[in-house]
GROMACS .gro file of C-alpha atoms in nm:
model
  455
    1UNK     CA    1   0.016   0.004  -0.008
    2UNK     CA    2   0.136   0.329  -0.095
    3UNK     CA    3   0.156   0.584   0.173
    4UNK     CA    4   0.057   0.941   0.128
    5UNK     CA    5   0.111   1.273   0.339
    6UNK     CA    6  -0.136   1.530   0.372
    7UNK     CA    7   0.143   1.801   0.435
    8UNK     CA    8   0.523   1.846   0.417
    9UNK     CA    9   0.527   1.877   0.791
   10UNK     CA   10   0.384   1.524   0.839
   11UNK     CA   11   0.628   1.393   0.591
   12UNK     CA   12   0.911   1.577   0.735
   13UNK     CA   13   0.809   1.445   1.090
   14UNK     CA   14   0.823   1.064   0.954
   15UNK     CA   15   1.164   1.109   0.771
   16UNK     CA   16   1.321   1.281   1.055
   17UNK     CA   17   1.197   0.981   1.302
   18UNK     CA   18   1.369   0.729   1.066
   19UNK     CA   19   1.687   0.919   1.020
   20UNK     CA   20   1.720   0.925   1.410
   21UNK     CA   21   1.612   0.549   1.444
   22UNK     CA   22   1.912   0.453   1.227
   23UNK     CA   23   2.149   0.649   1.468
   24UNK     CA   24   1.980   0.507   1.788
   25UNK     CA   25   1.907   0.138   1.719
   26UNK     CA   26   2.096  -0.125   1.517
   27UNK     CA   27   1.858  -0.416   1.525
   28UNK     CA   28   1.618  -0.286   1.261
   29UNK     CA   29   1.872  -0.064   1.068
   30UNK     CA   30   1.792  -0.255   0.759
   31UNK     CA   31   1.440  -0.204   0.755
   32UNK     CA   32   1.511   0.159   0.846
   33UNK     CA   33   1.727   0.198   0.538
   34UNK     CA   34   1.453   0.058   0.301
   35UNK     CA   35   1.179   0.274   0.496
   36UNK     CA   36   1.421   0.592   0.429
   37UNK     CA   37   1.447   0.479   0.058
   38UNK     CA   38   1.070   0.459   0.032
   39UNK     CA   39   1.018   0.794   0.179
   40UNK     CA   40   1.257   0.955  -0.077
   41UNK     CA   41   1.101   0.785  -0.326
   42UNK     CA   42   0.731   0.890  -0.238
   43UNK     CA   43   0.868   1.265  -0.235
   44UNK     CA   44   1.005   1.216  -0.602
   45UNK     CA   45   0.669   1.075  -0.685
   46UNK     CA   46   0.431   1.331  -0.523
   47UNK     CA   47   0.436   1.715  -0.448
   48UNK     CA   48   0.494   1.679  -0.091
   49UNK     CA   49   0.786   1.905  -0.117
   50UNK     CA   50   0.575   2.179  -0.265
   51UNK     CA   51   0.569   2.493  -0.036
   52UNK     CA   52   0.849   2.351   0.187
   53UNK     CA   53   1.127   2.593   0.039
   54UNK     CA   54   1.326   2.298  -0.090
   55UNK     CA   55   1.384   2.280  -0.454
   56UNK     CA   56   1.461   1.908  -0.473
   57UNK     CA   57   1.456   1.596  -0.239
   58UNK     CA   58   1.842   1.623  -0.263
   59UNK     CA   59   1.849   1.970  -0.121
   60UNK     CA   60   1.604   1.880   0.164
   61UNK     CA   61   1.800   1.571   0.272
   62UNK     CA   62   2.134   1.769   0.274
   63UNK     CA   63   2.037   2.082   0.419
   64UNK     CA   64   1.836   1.951   0.686
   65UNK     CA   65   1.977   1.629   0.792
   66UNK     CA   66   2.327   1.616   0.632
   67UNK     CA   67   2.239   1.332   0.384
   68UNK     CA   68   2.419   1.395   0.057
   69UNK     CA   69   2.335   1.320  -0.284
   70UNK     CA   70   2.503   0.999  -0.307
   71UNK     CA   71   2.357   0.857   0.002
   72UNK     CA   72   2.023   0.951  -0.127
   73UNK     CA   73   2.077   0.736  -0.424
   74UNK     CA   74   2.194   0.433  -0.220
   75UNK     CA   75   1.885   0.473  -0.001
   76UNK     CA   76   1.668   0.462  -0.315
   77UNK     CA   77   1.875   0.156  -0.459
   78UNK     CA   78   1.827  -0.059  -0.145
   79UNK     CA   79   1.456   0.014  -0.142
   80UNK     CA   80   1.417  -0.088  -0.501
   81UNK     CA   81   1.613  -0.396  -0.446
   82UNK     CA   82   1.516  -0.529  -0.101
   83UNK     CA   83   1.142  -0.382  -0.043
   84UNK     CA   84   0.842  -0.596  -0.073
   85UNK     CA   85   0.737  -0.558  -0.437
   86UNK     CA   86   1.035  -0.326  -0.499
   87UNK     CA   87   0.837  -0.028  -0.390
   88UNK     CA   88   0.733  -0.033  -0.019
   89UNK     CA   89   0.836   0.069   0.313
   90UNK     CA   90   0.869  -0.307   0.433
   91UNK     CA   91   1.203  -0.506   0.400
   92UNK     CA   92   1.147  -0.844   0.224
   93UNK     CA   93   1.101  -1.127   0.476
   94UNK     CA   94   1.390  -1.326   0.312
   95UNK     CA   95   1.615  -1.027   0.413
   96UNK     CA   96   1.507  -0.946   0.762
   97UNK     CA   97   1.815  -1.095   0.937
   98UNK     CA   98   2.055  -1.002   0.704
   99UNK     CA   99   2.172  -0.627   0.844
  100UNK     CA  100   2.249  -0.345   0.607
  101UNK     CA  101   2.636  -0.429   0.577
  102UNK     CA  102   2.556  -0.735   0.433
  103UNK     CA  103   2.275  -0.589   0.213
  104UNK     CA  104   2.522  -0.314   0.093
  105UNK     CA  105   2.729  -0.591  -0.071
  106UNK     CA  106   2.437  -0.797  -0.202
  107UNK     CA  107   2.325  -0.480  -0.372
  108UNK     CA  108   2.588  -0.551  -0.633
  109UNK     CA  109   2.494  -0.927  -0.683
  110UNK     CA  110   2.240  -1.051  -0.910
  111UNK     CA  111   1.923  -1.193  -0.754
  112UNK     CA  112   1.974  -1.551  -0.834
  113UNK     CA  113   2.281  -1.544  -0.602
  114UNK     CA  114   2.115  -1.331  -0.349
  115UNK     CA  115   1.828  -1.620  -0.322
  116UNK     CA  116   2.081  -1.891  -0.246
  117UNK     CA  117   2.242  -1.679   0.066
  118UNK     CA  118   2.119  -1.672   0.405
  119UNK     CA  119   2.190  -1.455   0.712
  120UNK     CA  120   2.425  -1.706   0.853
  121UNK     CA  121   2.678  -1.645   0.549
  122UNK     CA  122   2.921  -1.397   0.722
  123UNK     CA  123   3.003  -1.050   0.560
  124UNK     CA  124   3.353  -1.197   0.463
  125UNK     CA  125   3.194  -1.488   0.263
  126UNK     CA  126   2.944  -1.269   0.103
  127UNK     CA  127   3.230  -1.046  -0.018
  128UNK     CA  128   3.415  -1.353  -0.144
  129UNK     CA  129   3.112  -1.433  -0.360
  130UNK     CA  130   3.116  -1.069  -0.506
  131UNK     CA  131   3.473  -1.096  -0.559
  132UNK     CA  132   3.436  -1.392  -0.763
  133UNK     CA  133   3.153  -1.227  -0.970
  134UNK     CA  134   3.390  -0.926  -1.025
  135UNK     CA  135   3.669  -1.132  -1.128
  136UNK     CA  136   3.452  -1.303  -1.394
  137UNK     CA  137   3.330  -0.965  -1.535
  138UNK     CA  138   3.686  -0.902  -1.641
  139UNK     CA  139   3.688  -1.175  -1.900
  140UNK     CA  140   3.494  -1.120  -2.222
  141UNK     CA  141   3.275  -1.365  -2.410
  142UNK     CA  142   3.550  -1.402  -2.686
  143UNK     CA  143   3.802  -1.481  -2.455
  144UNK     CA  144   3.577  -1.750  -2.303
  145UNK     CA  145   3.525  -1.889  -2.645
  146UNK     CA  146   3.888  -1.919  -2.696
  147UNK     CA  147   3.982  -2.102  -2.394
  148UNK     CA  148   4.080  -2.453  -2.438
  149UNK     CA  149   3.873  -2.727  -2.264
  150UNK     CA  150   4.045  -3.020  -2.081
  151UNK     CA  151   4.003  -3.354  -2.263
  152UNK     CA  152   3.765  -3.474  -1.958
  153UNK     CA  153   3.530  -3.183  -2.005
  154UNK     CA  154   3.157  -3.291  -2.031
  155UNK     CA  155   2.845  -3.116  -2.197
  156UNK     CA  156   2.627  -3.166  -1.912
  157UNK     CA  157   2.657  -2.856  -1.691
  158UNK     CA  158   2.577  -3.023  -1.355
  159UNK     CA  159   2.817  -3.317  -1.438
  160UNK     CA  160   3.077  -3.093  -1.548
  161UNK     CA  161   3.059  -2.879  -1.238
  162UNK     CA  162   3.106  -3.152  -0.990
  163UNK     CA  163   3.375  -3.293  -1.214
  164UNK     CA  164   3.555  -2.963  -1.208
  165UNK     CA  165   3.482  -2.929  -0.839
  166UNK     CA  166   3.644  -3.247  -0.751
  167UNK     CA  167   3.931  -3.173  -0.972
  168UNK     CA  168   3.991  -2.845  -0.794
  169UNK     CA  169   3.955  -3.003  -0.439
  170UNK     CA  170   4.104  -3.336  -0.439
  171UNK     CA  171   4.073  -3.360  -0.069
  172UNK     CA  172   3.705  -3.320  -0.088
  173UNK     CA  173   3.695  -3.605  -0.360
  174UNK     CA  174   3.859  -3.813  -0.118
  175UNK     CA  175   3.597  -3.724   0.170
  176UNK     CA  176   3.297  -3.791  -0.063
  177UNK     CA  177   3.434  -4.142  -0.173
  178UNK     CA  178   3.424  -4.240   0.188
  179UNK     CA  179   3.031  -4.203   0.193
  180UNK     CA  180   2.934  -4.214  -0.180
  181UNK     CA  181   2.698  -4.480  -0.140
  182UNK     CA  182   2.468  -4.296   0.099
  183UNK     CA  183   2.297  -3.975  -0.038
  184UNK     CA  184   2.245  -3.831   0.297
  185UNK     CA  185   2.607  -3.871   0.421
  186UNK     CA  186   2.735  -3.756   0.060
  187UNK     CA  187   2.580  -3.420   0.086
  188UNK     CA  188   2.671  -3.400   0.461
  189UNK     CA  189   3.022  -3.427   0.349
  190UNK     CA  190   2.997  -3.152   0.071
  191UNK     CA  191   2.823  -2.905   0.323
  192UNK     CA  192   2.877  -2.998   0.669
  193UNK     CA  193   2.705  -2.711   0.827
  194UNK     CA  194   2.393  -2.745   0.613
  195UNK     CA  195   2.443  -2.515   0.324
  196UNK     CA  196   2.755  -2.426   0.128
  197UNK     CA  197   2.834  -2.225  -0.222
  198UNK     CA  198   3.112  -2.389  -0.428
  199UNK     CA  199   3.273  -2.189  -0.691
  200UNK     CA  200   3.417  -2.343  -0.992
  201UNK     CA  201   3.540  -2.214  -1.319
  202UNK     CA  202   3.477  -2.425  -1.645
  203UNK     CA  203   3.693  -2.361  -1.958
  204UNK     CA  204   3.449  -2.238  -2.242
  205UNK     CA  205   3.177  -2.154  -2.013
  206UNK     CA  206   3.291  -1.941  -1.728
  207UNK     CA  207   3.244  -1.926  -1.356
  208UNK     CA  208   2.960  -2.137  -1.210
  209UNK     CA  209   2.826  -2.149  -0.845
  210UNK     CA  210   2.713  -2.471  -0.678
  211UNK     CA  211   2.455  -2.406  -0.399
  212UNK     CA  212   2.402  -2.713  -0.174
  213UNK     CA  213   2.139  -2.660   0.094
  214UNK     CA  214   2.007  -2.922   0.346
  215UNK     CA  215   1.652  -2.872   0.281
  216UNK     CA  216   1.615  -2.761  -0.084
  217UNK     CA  217   1.734  -2.893  -0.431
  218UNK     CA  218   2.071  -2.816  -0.556
  219UNK     CA  219   2.103  -2.484  -0.755
  220UNK     CA  220   2.350  -2.424  -1.047
  221UNK     CA  221   2.426  -2.043  -1.146
  222UNK     CA  222   2.623  -1.938  -1.431
  223UNK     CA  223   2.774  -1.605  -1.304
  224UNK     CA  224   2.813  -1.481  -1.665
  225UNK     CA  225   2.454  -1.511  -1.773
  226UNK     CA  226   2.282  -1.517  -1.434
  227UNK     CA  227   2.089  -1.846  -1.539
  228UNK     CA  228   1.974  -2.060  -1.268
  229UNK     CA  229   1.913  -2.441  -1.299
  230UNK     CA  230   1.786  -2.650  -1.002
  231UNK     CA  231   1.831  -3.021  -0.970
  232UNK     CA  232   1.662  -3.287  -0.741
  233UNK     CA  233   1.915  -3.425  -0.481
  234UNK     CA  234   1.861  -3.770  -0.589
  235UNK     CA  235   1.974  -3.672  -0.956
  236UNK     CA  236   2.294  -3.496  -0.827
  237UNK     CA  237   2.371  -3.774  -0.613
  238UNK     CA  238   2.359  -4.019  -0.899
  239UNK     CA  239   2.590  -3.779  -1.120
  240UNK     CA  240   2.829  -3.768  -0.814
  241UNK     CA  241   2.829  -4.153  -0.764
  242UNK     CA  242   2.877  -4.205  -1.119
  243UNK     CA  243   3.210  -3.972  -1.099
  244UNK     CA  244   3.346  -4.120  -0.785
  245UNK     CA  245   3.265  -4.480  -0.872
  246UNK     CA  246   3.583  -4.704  -0.811
  247UNK     CA  247   3.682  -4.988  -0.612
  248UNK     CA  248   3.750  -4.889  -0.241
  249UNK     CA  249   4.135  -4.817  -0.177
  250UNK     CA  250   4.178  -4.709  -0.547
  251UNK     CA  251   4.048  -4.361  -0.516
  252UNK     CA  252   4.370  -4.179  -0.615
  253UNK     CA  253   4.424  -4.426  -0.896
  254UNK     CA  254   4.074  -4.350  -1.020
  255UNK     CA  255   4.116  -3.968  -1.000
  256UNK     CA  256   4.448  -4.009  -1.200
  257UNK     CA  257   4.275  -4.181  -1.456
  258UNK     CA  258   3.959  -3.955  -1.471
  259UNK     CA  259   4.176  -3.626  -1.506
  260UNK     CA  260   4.475  -3.773  -1.688
  261UNK     CA  261   4.718  -3.621  -1.428
  262UNK     CA  262   4.901  -3.733  -1.098
  263UNK     CA  263   4.688  -3.699  -0.776
  264UNK     CA  264   4.851  -3.398  -0.606
  265UNK     CA  265   5.026  -3.404  -0.288
  266UNK     CA  266   4.872  -3.289   0.022
  267UNK     CA  267   4.937  -2.922   0.092
  268UNK     CA  268   4.900  -2.687   0.376
  269UNK     CA  269   4.546  -2.549   0.406
  270UNK     CA  270   4.495  -2.210   0.284
  271UNK     CA  271   4.424  -1.936   0.521
  272UNK     CA  272   4.061  -1.802   0.553
  273UNK     CA  273   3.940  -1.581   0.275
  274UNK     CA  274   4.269  -1.587   0.082
  275UNK     CA  275   4.057  -1.663  -0.252
  276UNK     CA  276   3.705  -1.631  -0.327
  277UNK     CA  277   3.599  -1.993  -0.370
  278UNK     CA  278   3.418  -2.244  -0.175
  279UNK     CA  279   3.199  -2.002   0.059
  280UNK     CA  280   3.027  -2.210   0.331
  281UNK     CA  281   2.784  -2.103   0.600
  282UNK     CA  282   2.964  -1.984   0.905
  283UNK     CA  283   2.801  -1.830   1.218
  284UNK     CA  284   2.946  -1.475   1.305
  285UNK     CA  285   3.042  -1.411   1.635
  286UNK     CA  286   2.801  -1.150   1.780
  287UNK     CA  287   3.066  -0.958   1.992
  288UNK     CA  288   3.342  -0.804   1.773
  289UNK     CA  289   3.671  -0.675   1.861
  290UNK     CA  290   3.557  -0.365   2.009
  291UNK     CA  291   3.509  -0.543   2.333
  292UNK     CA  292   3.888  -0.573   2.379
  293UNK     CA  293   3.904  -0.208   2.490
  294UNK     CA  294   3.626  -0.247   2.752
  295UNK     CA  295   3.748  -0.577   2.932
  296UNK     CA  296   3.783  -0.581   3.312
  297UNK     CA  297   3.912  -0.888   3.489
  298UNK     CA  298   3.687  -1.063   3.759
  299UNK     CA  299   3.773  -1.006   4.108
  300UNK     CA  300   4.002  -1.270   4.248
  301UNK     CA  301   4.222  -1.330   3.935
  302UNK     CA  302   4.569  -1.204   3.985
  303UNK     CA  303   4.648  -0.878   3.801
  304UNK     CA  304   4.963  -0.859   3.568
  305UNK     CA  305   5.174  -0.527   3.583
  306UNK     CA  306   5.461  -0.414   3.347
  307UNK     CA  307   5.713  -0.540   3.605
  308UNK     CA  308   5.533  -0.877   3.632
  309UNK     CA  309   5.528  -1.027   3.275
  310UNK     CA  310   5.355  -1.343   3.396
  311UNK     CA  311   5.030  -1.160   3.504
  312UNK     CA  312   4.796  -1.033   3.245
  313UNK     CA  313   4.785  -0.624   3.235
  314UNK     CA  314   4.451  -0.508   3.354
  315UNK     CA  315   4.342  -0.174   3.204
  316UNK     CA  316   4.245   0.090   3.489
  317UNK     CA  317   3.881   0.105   3.572
  318UNK     CA  318   3.761   0.453   3.430
  319UNK     CA  319   3.520   0.676   3.633
  320UNK     CA  320   3.176   0.652   3.557
  321UNK     CA  321   3.036   0.946   3.687
  322UNK     CA  322   2.791   0.792   3.902
  323UNK     CA  323   2.615   0.598   3.612
  324UNK     CA  324   2.539   0.237   3.626
  325UNK     CA  325   2.738   0.035   3.371
  326UNK     CA  326   2.580  -0.241   3.175
  327UNK     CA  327   2.782  -0.575   3.216
  328UNK     CA  328   2.799  -0.903   3.059
  329UNK     CA  329   3.020  -1.225   3.097
  330UNK     CA  330   3.186  -1.350   2.802
  331UNK     CA  331   3.414  -1.646   2.769
  332UNK     CA  332   3.713  -1.489   2.561
  333UNK     CA  333   3.920  -1.824   2.582
  334UNK     CA  334   3.797  -2.152   2.698
  335UNK     CA  335   3.743  -2.166   3.057
  336UNK     CA  336   3.815  -1.790   3.123
  337UNK     CA  337   3.499  -1.536   3.166
  338UNK     CA  338   3.555  -1.184   3.174
  339UNK     CA  339   3.332  -0.896   3.269
  340UNK     CA  340   3.221  -0.654   2.967
  341UNK     CA  341   3.111  -0.306   3.064
  342UNK     CA  342   2.908  -0.083   2.799
  343UNK     CA  343   2.923  -0.339   2.540
  344UNK     CA  344   2.595  -0.230   2.390
  345UNK     CA  345   2.679   0.132   2.347
  346UNK     CA  346   3.057   0.047   2.202
  347UNK     CA  347   2.935  -0.216   1.985
  348UNK     CA  348   2.650  -0.001   1.850
  349UNK     CA  349   2.900   0.274   1.774
  350UNK     CA  350   3.140   0.032   1.594
  351UNK     CA  351   2.842  -0.102   1.404
  352UNK     CA  352   2.729   0.235   1.298
  353UNK     CA  353   3.079   0.314   1.142
  354UNK     CA  354   3.094  -0.036   0.971
  355UNK     CA  355   2.756   0.034   0.832
  356UNK     CA  356   2.831   0.367   0.708
  357UNK     CA  357   3.167   0.244   0.544
  358UNK     CA  358   2.995  -0.026   0.388
  359UNK     CA  359   2.700   0.190   0.234
  360UNK     CA  360   2.927   0.453   0.135
  361UNK     CA  361   3.156   0.193  -0.054
  362UNK     CA  362   2.894   0.113  -0.295
  363UNK     CA  363   2.972   0.268  -0.610
  364UNK     CA  364   2.737   0.574  -0.668
  365UNK     CA  365   2.655   0.438  -1.021
  366UNK     CA  366   2.614   0.073  -0.961
  367UNK     CA  367   2.414  -0.104  -1.184
  368UNK     CA  368   2.068  -0.191  -1.054
  369UNK     CA  369   1.971  -0.547  -1.132
  370UNK     CA  370   1.610  -0.502  -1.043
  371UNK     CA  371   1.554  -0.778  -1.281
  372UNK     CA  372   1.828  -1.024  -1.306
  373UNK     CA  373   2.131  -0.813  -1.471
  374UNK     CA  374   2.399  -1.007  -1.705
  375UNK     CA  375   2.726  -0.988  -1.504
  376UNK     CA  376   2.974  -1.065  -1.788
  377UNK     CA  377   3.260  -0.857  -1.828
  378UNK     CA  378   3.341  -0.513  -2.020
  379UNK     CA  379   3.380  -0.584  -2.392
  380UNK     CA  380   3.680  -0.429  -2.576
  381UNK     CA  381   3.606  -0.357  -2.940
  382UNK     CA  382   3.843  -0.552  -3.130
  383UNK     CA  383   3.850  -0.306  -3.409
  384UNK     CA  384   4.036  -0.080  -3.146
  385UNK     CA  385   4.318  -0.319  -3.078
  386UNK     CA  386   4.640  -0.237  -3.242
  387UNK     CA  387   4.683  -0.609  -3.367
  388UNK     CA  388   4.408  -0.658  -3.580
  389UNK     CA  389   4.475  -0.994  -3.693
  390UNK     CA  390   4.247  -1.196  -3.468
  391UNK     CA  391   4.263  -1.570  -3.376
  392UNK     CA  392   3.967  -1.762  -3.519
  393UNK     CA  393   3.686  -1.786  -3.264
  394UNK     CA  394   3.569  -2.129  -3.150
  395UNK     CA  395   3.198  -2.172  -3.295
  396UNK     CA  396   2.923  -2.103  -3.045
  397UNK     CA  397   2.617  -2.293  -3.091
  398UNK     CA  398   2.367  -2.094  -3.273
  399UNK     CA  399   2.082  -2.138  -2.998
  400UNK     CA  400   2.315  -2.048  -2.735
  401UNK     CA  401   2.425  -1.734  -2.951
  402UNK     CA  402   2.061  -1.625  -3.015
  403UNK     CA  403   1.961  -1.681  -2.640
  404UNK     CA  404   2.242  -1.461  -2.521
  405UNK     CA  405   2.179  -1.197  -2.794
  406UNK     CA  406   1.798  -1.195  -2.666
  407UNK     CA  407   1.908  -1.162  -2.308
  408UNK     CA  408   2.127  -0.869  -2.376
  409UNK     CA  409   1.855  -0.697  -2.591
  410UNK     CA  410   1.607  -0.721  -2.319
  411UNK     CA  411   1.835  -0.586  -2.036
  412UNK     CA  412   1.925  -0.299  -2.299
  413UNK     CA  413   1.562  -0.227  -2.338
  414UNK     CA  414   1.479  -0.237  -1.964
  415UNK     CA  415   1.786  -0.012  -1.889
  416UNK     CA  416   1.648   0.256  -2.131
  417UNK     CA  417   1.297   0.249  -1.990
  418UNK     CA  418   1.432   0.274  -1.634
  419UNK     CA  419   1.641   0.583  -1.741
  420UNK     CA  420   1.347   0.763  -1.902
  421UNK     CA  421   1.163   0.718  -1.582
  422UNK     CA  422   1.454   0.868  -1.370
  423UNK     CA  423   1.503   1.183  -1.611
  424UNK     CA  424   1.126   1.245  -1.582
  425UNK     CA  425   1.155   1.242  -1.190
  426UNK     CA  426   1.480   1.435  -1.217
  427UNK     CA  427   1.676   1.135  -1.087
  428UNK     CA  428   1.950   1.213  -1.296
  429UNK     CA  429   2.222   0.996  -1.103
  430UNK     CA  430   2.020   0.671  -1.140
  431UNK     CA  431   1.927   0.762  -1.502
  432UNK     CA  432   2.330   0.773  -1.578
  433UNK     CA  433   2.354   0.435  -1.390
  434UNK     CA  434   2.099   0.319  -1.620
  435UNK     CA  435   2.242   0.435  -1.940
  436UNK     CA  436   2.572   0.302  -1.838
  437UNK     CA  437   2.447  -0.044  -1.827
  438UNK     CA  438   2.248   0.009  -2.178
  439UNK     CA  439   2.601   0.096  -2.316
  440UNK     CA  440   2.731  -0.238  -2.165
  441UNK     CA  441   2.478  -0.445  -2.316
  442UNK     CA  442   2.519  -0.283  -2.669
  443UNK     CA  443   2.893  -0.386  -2.628
  444UNK     CA  444   2.802  -0.742  -2.538
  445UNK     CA  445   2.587  -0.774  -2.858
  446UNK     CA  446   2.858  -0.621  -3.047
  447UNK     CA  447   3.104  -0.888  -2.923
  448UNK     CA  448   2.855  -1.156  -3.019
  449UNK     CA  449   2.803  -1.014  -3.358
  450UNK     CA  450   3.182  -0.987  -3.416
  451UNK     CA  451   3.261  -1.347  -3.296
  452UNK     CA  452   2.995  -1.490  -3.534
  453UNK     CA  453   3.152  -1.311  -3.817
  454UNK     CA  454   3.498  -1.429  -3.729
  455UNK     CA  455   3.368  -1.800  -3.672
   0.00000   0.00000   0.00000
């Protein structure tokens, strides 16, 4: 239901309330951001500012509340993307527990990927997924077509995705071999925490993401096209069991025969987040490093001084001017509890700064994937290259070429329509973003055309 305001004063009171709420409490901050975005959009779509003395919503937000032009655009984009129906003051139920820091990253991901995420994914894990998407953007369609496929590559996307996964992660291959006969244990070995997203890159196809969840079908997402296919667990189990089929004790020999290379020697595990693959569900610790500045040891535990390195140094207790301090016991290391003072306020302050940084880190002209946006990379015009002799392009199936061309054209038309609407409402920042995306789609179509001519 669209909200209407009888006067500028009524609108201003509501806007002021929501701005203050984002500063005062963090539990509903994502919902508050959606509401602020909605209020700004309603101000664009109505004459509520008439008679207020402000020429535009940008001027109103900046002069009265210190919300600059770029922040206004970000509020609006968050509302478009994450509100119910794309135009309401209510945050979609599926995003209720994410928090605005995660939503700021997800704003730059296609819906097909966001649908596979849950609040239990950490911000770092979502950032890894975004990094994988950004990396794939750098590779053009022509470069993908020129990639040499290994001899063991298969035509079936799901079969190839798991084949590639077990090639890239031989230790995971060995773990799956141990339980390959039982479907439930097989998927438990692939997603021990109940859900997991694997990233693989298939030569000639691009980056694929495998989403494995305990309660749903398996999803396979093509990062370049945004397409998502779902498979029943039974069908995927059959594919995996076919890949892993070998006598017990001969797993490494089977791997060597399968991939035509030696089974790799065991390596030291990589540090967390050292690369953007295999993003698994991981619970975030609710208390952050900000607590380290506020700890005081419980009575009875010996204190450490500078002259006694065997004892732990305890920060002096700061005067509280008679105010009652909030306290909480936290087990920082196993078996040792410490008392945390003023955790709520300190944590809220830190979270506000983090949230602000995350929102402001979103590019001002980020493409808006209200519908699924194709996420392939910026295309270089071959005519502009110094070397005009091109290698022959591997032939793409005609039906695949036509499907991609139609997808790019549809996104091109949608972006133009969005730009027209934004210009009529004087929302020039958003219009520029839509036009930039339309240009990208033209370049994608041009690249497909050139590759067809060269083939």
